Amino acid sequence: MRLRQFFELVDVQARMSLKAEASKLYLSYLWWVLEPVLYVLVFYFVFDVVLASGKADFLLFLMCGKIPFLWFSKSVNSGSNSLVQNKGLMGQLDVPKTLFPYVTLQEVLYKQWAVFLVLFAMVMYYDNMPTLNWLWLVPLMVTQYVFIAFCTLLGAWLVSYVRDVRMLIHMGTMFMLFTSGIFWDINQVQNEALKQALLTWNPLAFMIDAYRSVLMQNQMYDLRHLGVLAGVMAAGLVLVHGLYHGQSKRIAARIVAS
Amino acid sequence: MSEILLSAENVSLTYKTRVGGFKWFEHKALNDISFALKRGDKLGILGRNGSGKSTLLRILAGIVPPTSGSVICTPGVKRSLLTLGLGFRQDLSGRDNALLSAMLQGYRRRDAKARLEEIKEFSMLGDFFERPLFTYSSGMRSRLGFSTALYTGIDILLIDEALSVGDATFRERAQNALEQKLGGDQSLVFVSHMPGQMAKLCDRVIWLEGGVVRMAGDVAEVSEQYELPAEPMRE
């Protein structure tokens, strides 16, 4: 399958999937915006009204962490099932198996656009107007996508061997939720060694901090760190692609027989 | 002598399936199958349920590898499993499903889109073509499936019981369309449990039983033996 054909297929499959999903709902595509807005409202109610955290922009702080995190967790959790879920198709068609996780990634990505727009609107509501500095979000998002793709493809491959891995992936994303500095500020960790370890070994912790630097403080993040991260993740992704390519038929045989 | 497009050499396949916990169950679905398919050949694979015919087709299509033995496909030869309703989704319209399915069979988006009117016309679905699939009757669904699957440009067609679709009128239409497509150099591997269909499409038949070739040869000869009462299924 040629590369362009592959991209077209990923795109059409993802759109069709979203269309099918939207057709079942009365408010159809409106949910793409409604869902994140309701999400913000729930957090507002809990943290600003009930807990009365006191800090003026705590809600914004939360959302700058939670929304990029949701992109990660939704992709990885649903993408990890993508190979085993497409058992029927896999038994009838010799396609590159990377197709299935990428379709899920693309589905989540299309929806994520609306979610990011809600986030940007919220940032502006808090008087942080867009500057040219916001353009630094682009390399950040690209790196995050590569990171997500790496995790999803690896996860889906592991699940195709042992389905139990799915449980571990759920636990793993939960672990990330609490260690990536979504509810707390990583810069306030007193132990410097621990802080550095978190930033080095948890890519999401670094990325979430970077989103906040740009959106809340209108500042630059550590570009060198991002560069290294992007390089490592891209290399990992290439390796996983090699794995899928070499094992294409074995994956199909395993899933068809399961 | 015409060229060999696809050959199977001592193909065997053992399924190793997990049946809960750490328990595994092994089943030899195919055992030492060999044959060759030349350009223009129309080969039928006849067999009862569980005889291994669909598994063999899957191996021939290059979807799964055999446990031992090999399948050799001449480089550059396009083979495809003609599957009814490939990747169909209940909540999408006939048009969307046809587009998706054609693209899965290897069409580019614009080529697939260009075929949609032809598919609509052939399927005789009319307005239903624009409605979601869950509103279809099972006959309508197979019409859409057949119409979509038919529009492919490949050297070897691998077909799994494709003709048992729709009502009598549509079945005849489907049969004619297929025969037309099969004229000339088109090679075919057709899988079915009914010898009647084989006689119309194939010139050579392999009869599979319990994963081994029970008999091979002319359609009429094999059919005659096949129609005798079945033996009980064995492991």
Coordinates of C-alpha atoms in Angstrom, one line a residue:
Chain A
M1 CA 0.0 0.0 0.0
R2 CA 1.4 3.4 -1.0
L3 CA 1.9 6.0 1.6
R4 CA -0.7 8.4 0.2
Q5 CA -3.3 5.7 -0.1
F6 CA -2.5 4.8 3.5
F7 CA -3.1 8.4 4.7
E8 CA -6.3 8.7 2.7
L9 CA -7.6 5.5 4.2
V10 CA -6.7 6.6 7.7
D11 CA -8.5 9.9 7.1
V12 CA -11.6 8.4 5.6
Q13 CA -11.9 5.7 8.2
A14 CA -11.6 8.1 11.0
R15 CA -14.1 10.6 9.5
M16 CA -16.6 7.8 8.9
S17 CA -16.2 6.6 12.4
L18 CA -16.8 10.1 13.8
K19 CA -19.8 10.5 11.5
A20 CA -21.3 7.2 12.6
E21 CA -20.8 8.2 16.2
A22 CA -22.3 11.7 15.7
S23 CA -25.3 10.3 13.8
K24 CA -26.4 8.5 16.9
L25 CA -26.6 11.6 19.0
Y26 CA -29.3 14.3 18.8
L27 CA -26.8 17.1 19.1
S28 CA -24.3 15.3 16.9
Y29 CA -21.1 17.3 16.2
L30 CA -22.1 19.9 18.8
W31 CA -20.9 17.5 21.4
W32 CA -17.3 18.1 20.3
V33 CA -17.5 21.5 21.9
L34 CA -20.1 20.8 24.5
E35 CA -18.1 18.0 26.1
P36 CA -15.0 20.0 26.9
V37 CA -17.2 23.0 28.1
L38 CA -19.1 20.7 30.5
Y39 CA -15.8 19.3 31.6
V40 CA -14.6 22.8 32.5
L41 CA -17.8 23.5 34.3
V42 CA -17.5 20.4 36.4
F43 CA -14.0 21.3 37.4
Y44 CA -15.1 24.9 38.1
F45 CA -17.8 23.6 40.4
V46 CA -15.5 21.3 42.3
F47 CA -12.4 23.4 42.6
D48 CA -13.6 27.0 42.7
V49 CA -17.0 26.6 44.3
V50 CA -16.8 23.6 46.6
L51 CA -13.2 23.6 47.5
A52 CA -12.7 27.4 47.0
S53 CA -9.0 26.9 46.2
G54 CA -8.5 30.7 46.4
K55 CA -6.0 31.0 43.6
A56 CA -7.5 33.2 40.9
D57 CA -6.4 31.1 37.9
F58 CA -6.4 27.7 39.4
L59 CA -9.1 26.5 37.0
L60 CA -7.1 27.7 34.0
F61 CA -4.0 26.0 35.5
L62 CA -6.0 22.7 35.8
M63 CA -7.3 22.9 32.2
C64 CA -3.9 23.6 30.7
G65 CA -2.8 20.3 32.2
K66 CA -5.9 18.3 31.9
I67 CA -6.7 18.9 28.2
P68 CA -3.4 17.9 26.8
F69 CA -3.5 14.9 29.2
L70 CA -6.9 13.9 27.8
W71 CA -5.5 13.8 24.3
F72 CA -2.9 11.3 25.5
S73 CA -5.2 9.1 27.7
K74 CA -8.0 8.9 25.2
S75 CA -5.7 8.0 22.3
V76 CA -3.7 5.4 24.3
N77 CA -6.7 3.8 26.0
S78 CA -8.8 3.4 22.9
G79 CA -5.9 2.9 20.5
S80 CA -4.5 0.0 22.5
N81 CA -7.7 -2.0 21.6
S82 CA -7.6 -1.1 18.0
L83 CA -5.9 -4.3 16.7
V84 CA -8.0 -6.8 18.6
Q85 CA -11.1 -4.9 17.9
N86 CA -10.6 -5.2 14.1
K87 CA -10.4 -8.9 14.1
G88 CA -13.0 -9.3 11.4
L89 CA -11.3 -6.9 9.0
M90 CA -7.9 -8.4 9.7
G91 CA -9.1 -11.8 8.7
Q92 CA -10.2 -10.6 5.3
L93 CA -7.6 -8.1 4.3
D94 CA -3.9 -7.9 4.1
V95 CA -3.3 -4.3 5.1
P96 CA -0.5 -2.7 7.1
K97 CA -1.5 -3.3 10.7
T98 CA -0.5 0.2 11.7
L99 CA -3.7 1.3 9.9
F100 CA -5.8 0.4 12.9
P101 CA -4.1 2.3 15.7
Y102 CA -3.6 5.3 13.4
V103 CA -7.3 5.4 12.6
T104 CA -8.0 5.7 16.3
L105 CA -5.3 8.3 16.8
Q106 CA -6.8 10.3 13.9
E107 CA -10.3 10.1 15.4
V108 CA -9.1 11.5 18.7
L109 CA -7.0 14.1 17.0
Y110 CA -10.0 15.5 15.0
K111 CA -12.0 15.8 18.1
Q112 CA -9.1 17.3 20.0
W113 CA -9.1 20.3 17.8
A114 CA -12.4 21.5 19.2
V115 CA -11.2 20.8 22.7
F116 CA -8.1 22.9 22.2
L117 CA -10.2 25.7 20.8
V118 CA -12.2 25.7 24.1
L119 CA -8.9 25.8 26.0
F120 CA -7.7 28.8 23.9
A121 CA -11.0 30.6 24.5
M122 CA -10.6 30.0 28.2
V123 CA -7.0 31.3 28.2
M124 CA -8.2 34.5 26.5
Y125 CA -11.1 34.8 29.0
Y126 CA -8.4 34.9 31.7
D127 CA -6.8 37.9 29.9
N128 CA -3.9 36.0 28.3
M129 CA -4.2 37.2 24.7
P130 CA -2.5 35.3 21.9
T131 CA 1.0 36.4 21.0
L132 CA 3.5 35.1 18.4
N133 CA 4.9 33.1 21.3
W134 CA 1.9 30.8 20.9
L135 CA 3.4 29.5 17.7
W136 CA 5.8 27.5 20.0
L137 CA 2.7 25.3 20.7
V138 CA 3.1 23.8 17.2
P139 CA 6.4 21.9 17.8
L140 CA 5.1 21.0 21.3
M141 CA 1.9 19.5 19.8
V142 CA 3.8 17.6 17.1
T143 CA 6.1 16.1 19.7
Q144 CA 3.1 15.1 21.8
Y145 CA 1.5 13.4 18.8
V146 CA 4.7 11.4 18.2
F147 CA 4.8 10.4 21.8
I148 CA 1.1 9.4 21.8
A149 CA 1.6 7.5 18.5
F150 CA 4.6 5.6 20.0
C151 CA 2.7 4.6 23.1
T152 CA -0.5 3.7 21.2
L153 CA 1.2 1.5 18.6
L154 CA 3.3 -0.2 21.3
G155 CA 0.3 -0.7 23.5
A156 CA -1.8 -2.2 20.7
W157 CA 0.9 -4.6 19.7
L158 CA 1.3 -5.8 23.3
V159 CA -2.4 -6.2 23.7
S160 CA -2.5 -8.4 20.6
Y161 CA -0.2 -10.8 22.4
V162 CA -1.7 -10.7 25.8
R163 CA -5.0 -9.0 26.3
D164 CA -4.4 -8.6 30.0
V165 CA -2.0 -5.8 29.1
R166 CA -5.0 -3.6 28.6
M167 CA -5.6 -3.6 32.3
L168 CA -2.0 -2.5 32.9
I169 CA -2.4 0.3 30.3
H170 CA -5.5 1.6 32.2
M171 CA -3.5 1.6 35.4
G172 CA -0.5 3.2 33.6
T173 CA -2.5 6.1 32.3
M174 CA -4.0 6.7 35.7
F175 CA -0.5 6.7 37.2
M176 CA 0.5 9.3 34.5
L177 CA -2.6 11.4 35.6
F178 CA -1.2 11.7 39.1
T179 CA 2.5 12.1 38.2
S180 CA 2.3 14.6 35.4
G181 CA 1.6 17.6 37.5
I182 CA -2.0 18.2 36.4
F183 CA -3.5 19.0 39.8
W184 CA -0.2 20.4 41.3
D185 CA 2.6 22.5 39.9
I186 CA 5.8 20.6 39.2
N187 CA 7.8 23.7 39.9
Q188 CA 6.7 23.6 43.5
V189 CA 8.2 20.2 44.1
Q190 CA 10.8 20.9 46.9
N191 CA 13.1 18.1 46.2
E192 CA 15.1 19.2 43.2
A193 CA 16.3 15.7 42.3
L194 CA 12.8 14.4 42.3
K195 CA 11.6 17.3 40.2
Q196 CA 14.3 16.7 37.6
A197 CA 13.6 13.0 37.5
L198 CA 9.9 13.6 36.9
L199 CA 10.6 16.0 34.0
T200 CA 13.2 13.7 32.5
W201 CA 11.4 10.4 32.7
N202 CA 7.8 11.5 32.3
P203 CA 7.5 13.3 29.0
L204 CA 3.9 14.4 29.8
A205 CA 5.1 16.2 33.0
F206 CA 7.5 18.3 30.8
M207 CA 4.9 18.9 28.1
I208 CA 2.2 20.0 30.5
D209 CA 4.6 22.4 32.1
A210 CA 5.5 23.7 28.6
Y211 CA 1.8 24.3 27.7
R212 CA 1.5 26.3 30.9
S213 CA 4.6 28.3 30.2
V214 CA 3.3 29.4 26.8
L215 CA -0.4 29.8 27.6
M216 CA -0.3 31.2 31.1
Q217 CA 3.0 33.0 31.5
N218 CA 3.6 33.8 27.8
Q219 CA 7.1 32.4 28.2
M220 CA 9.3 29.9 26.4
Y221 CA 9.8 26.3 27.5
D222 CA 13.1 24.5 27.4
L223 CA 13.5 24.0 23.6
R224 CA 16.5 21.7 23.9
H225 CA 14.6 19.4 26.2
L226 CA 11.8 19.2 23.7
G227 CA 14.2 18.6 20.8
V228 CA 15.8 15.6 22.6
L229 CA 12.4 14.3 23.6
A230 CA 11.1 14.6 20.0
G231 CA 14.3 12.8 18.7
V232 CA 13.9 9.9 21.2
M233 CA 10.2 9.5 20.5
A234 CA 10.6 9.6 16.8
A235 CA 13.3 6.9 17.0
G236 CA 11.0 4.8 19.2
L237 CA 8.1 5.2 16.7
V238 CA 10.4 4.1 13.8
L239 CA 11.3 1.0 15.7
V240 CA 7.7 0.2 16.5
H241 CA 6.8 0.7 12.8
G242 CA 9.6 -1.8 12.0
L243 CA 8.1 -4.3 14.4
Y244 CA 4.6 -3.9 12.8
H245 CA 6.1 -4.3 9.3
G246 CA 8.1 -7.4 10.1
Q247 CA 5.3 -9.0 12.0
S248 CA 2.3 -8.0 9.9
K249 CA 1.1 -11.5 9.1
R250 CA 1.9 -12.9 12.6
I251 CA -0.2 -10.2 14.1
A252 CA -3.1 -11.2 11.8
A253 CA -2.7 -14.9 12.5
R254 CA -2.6 -14.3 16.2
I255 CA -5.7 -12.1 16.3
V256 CA -7.7 -14.3 13.8
A257 CA -7.1 -17.4 16.0
S258 CA -7.9 -15.6 19.2
Chain B
M1 CA 1.7 -23.4 -21.2
S2 CA 0.4 -20.4 -19.3
E3 CA 2.3 -19.0 -16.3
I4 CA 1.7 -20.1 -12.7
L5 CA 0.4 -17.2 -10.7
L6 CA 0.0 -18.8 -7.3
S7 CA 1.1 -22.1 -5.9
A8 CA 0.7 -23.8 -2.5
E9 CA 3.4 -26.2 -1.4
N10 CA 2.7 -28.6 1.5
V11 CA 0.7 -26.0 3.3
S12 CA -0.4 -26.9 6.8
L13 CA -1.9 -24.7 9.5
T14 CA -2.4 -25.4 13.1
Y15 CA -4.6 -23.1 15.2
K16 CA -3.5 -22.6 18.7
T17 CA -6.4 -21.0 20.5
R18 CA -6.7 -20.0 24.1
V19 CA -9.8 -21.3 25.7
G20 CA -9.8 -19.4 29.0
G21 CA -7.0 -18.9 31.6
F22 CA -3.8 -20.7 30.6
K23 CA -5.6 -23.5 28.7
W24 CA -4.9 -23.9 25.0
F25 CA -6.5 -25.9 22.3
E26 CA -4.8 -27.0 19.2
H27 CA -6.5 -27.8 16.0
K28 CA -4.9 -28.8 12.7
A29 CA -7.1 -26.9 10.2
L30 CA -5.0 -27.8 7.1
N31 CA -2.7 -30.6 6.5
D32 CA -0.2 -30.8 3.6
I33 CA -2.1 -29.1 0.8
S34 CA -0.4 -28.5 -2.6
F35 CA -1.6 -27.2 -5.9
A36 CA -0.9 -24.5 -8.5
L37 CA -3.0 -21.9 -10.1
K38 CA -2.3 -20.7 -13.6
R39 CA -3.4 -17.6 -15.4
G40 CA -7.1 -18.0 -16.4
D41 CA -7.6 -21.0 -14.1
K42 CA -10.9 -21.3 -12.3
L43 CA -10.4 -23.4 -9.3
G44 CA -13.2 -24.4 -6.9
I45 CA -12.6 -25.4 -3.3
L46 CA -15.4 -27.6 -2.1
G47 CA -16.0 -28.6 1.5
R48 CA -18.4 -28.8 4.3
N49 CA -18.4 -26.5 7.3
G50 CA -15.2 -26.7 9.2
S51 CA -13.3 -28.4 6.4
G52 CA -10.7 -25.7 6.3
K53 CA -11.7 -24.0 3.1
S54 CA -12.0 -20.5 4.5
T55 CA -8.7 -20.9 6.3
L56 CA -7.0 -22.0 3.0
L57 CA -8.5 -19.0 1.2
R58 CA -7.1 -16.7 3.9
I59 CA -3.6 -18.2 3.5
L60 CA -3.8 -17.9 -0.3
A61 CA -4.8 -14.2 0.0
G62 CA -1.6 -13.7 2.0
I63 CA -3.4 -12.6 5.1
V64 CA -2.0 -15.2 7.5
P65 CA 1.1 -17.3 7.1
P66 CA 0.9 -21.1 7.1
T67 CA 2.4 -23.0 10.0
S68 CA 4.5 -25.0 7.6
G69 CA 4.9 -25.2 3.9
S70 CA 4.7 -22.1 1.6
V71 CA 2.5 -20.1 -0.7
I72 CA 4.3 -18.6 -3.6
C73 CA 2.8 -15.7 -5.5
T74 CA 4.4 -14.4 -8.7
P75 CA 5.7 -10.9 -8.0
G76 CA 3.5 -8.2 -9.4
V77 CA 0.4 -10.4 -9.3
K78 CA -2.5 -8.8 -7.5
R79 CA -4.7 -11.1 -5.5
S80 CA -7.6 -10.1 -3.4
L81 CA -10.2 -11.8 -1.2
L82 CA -13.6 -10.7 -2.5
T83 CA -15.5 -10.3 0.7
L84 CA -19.1 -9.3 1.1
G85 CA -19.6 -6.3 3.3
L86 CA -15.9 -5.7 4.0
G87 CA -15.7 -3.3 6.9
F88 CA -19.4 -2.4 6.8
R89 CA -20.7 -0.3 9.6
Q90 CA -24.3 -0.3 10.6
D91 CA -24.7 3.4 11.3
L92 CA -23.4 4.6 8.0
S93 CA -25.3 5.0 4.7
G94 CA -24.9 2.6 1.8
R95 CA -22.9 5.3 0.0
D96 CA -20.4 5.8 2.8
N97 CA -20.0 2.1 3.3
A98 CA -19.4 1.5 -0.4
L99 CA -16.8 4.2 -0.3
L100 CA -15.1 2.8 2.7
S101 CA -15.2 -0.7 1.4
A102 CA -13.8 0.2 -2.1
M103 CA -11.0 2.0 -0.4
L104 CA -10.2 -1.0 1.8
Q105 CA -10.0 -3.1 -1.4
G106 CA -7.3 -0.8 -2.6
Y107 CA -9.0 2.1 -4.4
R108 CA -7.8 5.7 -4.0
R109 CA -10.5 8.0 -2.7
R110 CA -11.3 9.8 -6.0
D111 CA -11.4 6.4 -7.9
A112 CA -13.7 5.0 -5.3
K113 CA -16.0 8.1 -5.4
A114 CA -16.1 7.8 -9.2
R115 CA -17.5 4.3 -8.9
L116 CA -20.2 5.0 -6.4
E117 CA -22.9 5.7 -9.0
E118 CA -22.2 2.5 -10.8
I119 CA -22.4 0.6 -7.5
K120 CA -25.7 2.3 -6.6
E121 CA -27.1 1.4 -10.0
F122 CA -26.0 -2.2 -9.9
S123 CA -27.2 -2.8 -6.4
M124 CA -30.7 -1.6 -7.3
L125 CA -31.1 -0.1 -3.9
G126 CA -32.5 3.2 -5.0
D127 CA -33.1 5.6 -2.2
F128 CA -31.9 3.1 0.4
F129 CA -28.4 3.7 -0.9
E130 CA -28.4 7.0 1.1
R131 CA -29.9 5.5 4.3
P132 CA -28.0 3.9 7.1
L133 CA -27.3 0.2 6.9
F134 CA -29.3 -0.7 10.0
T135 CA -32.5 0.1 8.0
Y136 CA -31.6 -2.6 5.5
S137 CA -33.0 -6.1 5.2
S138 CA -30.4 -8.9 5.1
G139 CA -31.0 -9.3 1.4
M140 CA -30.4 -5.6 0.7
R141 CA -27.2 -5.7 2.8
S142 CA -25.8 -8.5 0.6
R143 CA -26.7 -6.7 -2.5
L144 CA -24.7 -3.7 -1.4
G145 CA -21.9 -6.0 -0.4
F146 CA -21.8 -7.8 -3.7
S147 CA -22.0 -4.7 -5.8
T148 CA -19.2 -3.0 -3.9
A149 CA -17.0 -6.0 -3.9
L150 CA -17.4 -6.6 -7.7
Y151 CA -15.7 -3.4 -8.7
T152 CA -12.0 -4.4 -8.3
G153 CA -9.2 -4.8 -10.8
I154 CA -7.1 -7.7 -9.8
D155 CA -5.5 -10.8 -11.3
I156 CA -6.7 -13.5 -8.8
L157 CA -10.1 -13.3 -7.3
L158 CA -10.6 -15.2 -4.1
I159 CA -14.3 -15.6 -3.4
D160 CA -16.0 -17.1 -0.4
E161 CA -19.5 -18.2 -1.0
A162 CA -20.3 -14.9 -2.7
L163 CA -23.2 -16.0 -4.8
S164 CA -25.7 -16.9 -2.1
V165 CA -27.0 -13.4 -2.0
G166 CA -30.3 -11.6 -2.3
D167 CA -33.4 -12.7 -4.0
A168 CA -33.7 -14.7 -7.3
T169 CA -33.6 -11.6 -9.6
F170 CA -30.5 -10.2 -8.0
R171 CA -28.8 -13.6 -7.8
E172 CA -29.1 -13.9 -11.5
R173 CA -27.7 -10.5 -12.0
A174 CA -24.8 -11.2 -9.7
Q175 CA -24.1 -14.5 -11.4
N176 CA -24.0 -12.8 -14.9
A177 CA -21.8 -10.0 -13.7
L178 CA -19.4 -12.4 -12.2
E179 CA -19.3 -14.6 -15.3
Q180 CA -18.7 -11.6 -17.4
K181 CA -15.8 -10.5 -15.2
L182 CA -14.4 -14.0 -15.2
G183 CA -14.2 -14.2 -19.0
G184 CA -10.6 -14.3 -20.4
D185 CA -7.6 -14.1 -18.2
Q186 CA -9.2 -13.6 -14.8
S187 CA -8.1 -16.3 -12.4
L188 CA -10.4 -17.4 -9.7
V189 CA -10.4 -19.4 -6.5
F190 CA -14.0 -20.0 -5.4
V191 CA -14.9 -21.5 -2.1
S192 CA -18.3 -23.0 -1.4
H193 CA -20.1 -26.0 0.2
M194 CA -22.5 -26.3 -2.8
P195 CA -21.3 -28.1 -5.9
G196 CA -24.1 -26.5 -8.0
Q197 CA -22.5 -23.1 -8.0
M198 CA -19.1 -24.6 -8.7
A199 CA -20.2 -26.1 -11.9
K200 CA -21.1 -22.7 -13.3
L201 CA -17.9 -20.9 -12.4
C202 CA -15.1 -23.4 -12.1
D203 CA -13.3 -25.9 -14.3
R204 CA -11.3 -27.7 -11.6
V205 CA -12.3 -28.6 -8.1
I206 CA -10.5 -29.6 -4.9
W207 CA -12.5 -31.2 -2.2
L208 CA -11.3 -30.5 1.3
E209 CA -12.4 -32.6 4.2
G210 CA -10.9 -32.4 7.7
G211 CA -8.1 -30.2 6.4
V212 CA -6.8 -32.7 3.8
V213 CA -7.5 -33.0 0.1
R214 CA -10.1 -35.8 -0.2
M215 CA -10.3 -35.6 -4.0
A216 CA -9.2 -33.3 -6.8
G217 CA -10.3 -33.1 -10.5
D218 CA -13.1 -32.3 -12.8
V219 CA -16.2 -30.6 -11.4
A220 CA -18.7 -33.3 -12.3
E221 CA -16.6 -36.2 -11.0
V222 CA -15.9 -34.6 -7.6
S223 CA -19.5 -33.3 -7.2
E224 CA -20.8 -36.8 -7.7
Q225 CA -18.7 -38.2 -4.9
Y226 CA -19.3 -35.2 -2.7
E227 CA -23.0 -35.5 -2.8
L228 CA -22.9 -38.9 -1.0
P229 CA -23.9 -38.8 2.7
A230 CA -21.4 -37.1 5.0
E231 CA -19.3 -38.8 7.6
P232 CA -19.6 -37.4 11.1
M233 CA -17.1 -34.6 11.9
R234 CA -13.8 -35.7 13.4
E235 CA -11.2 -33.8 15.4

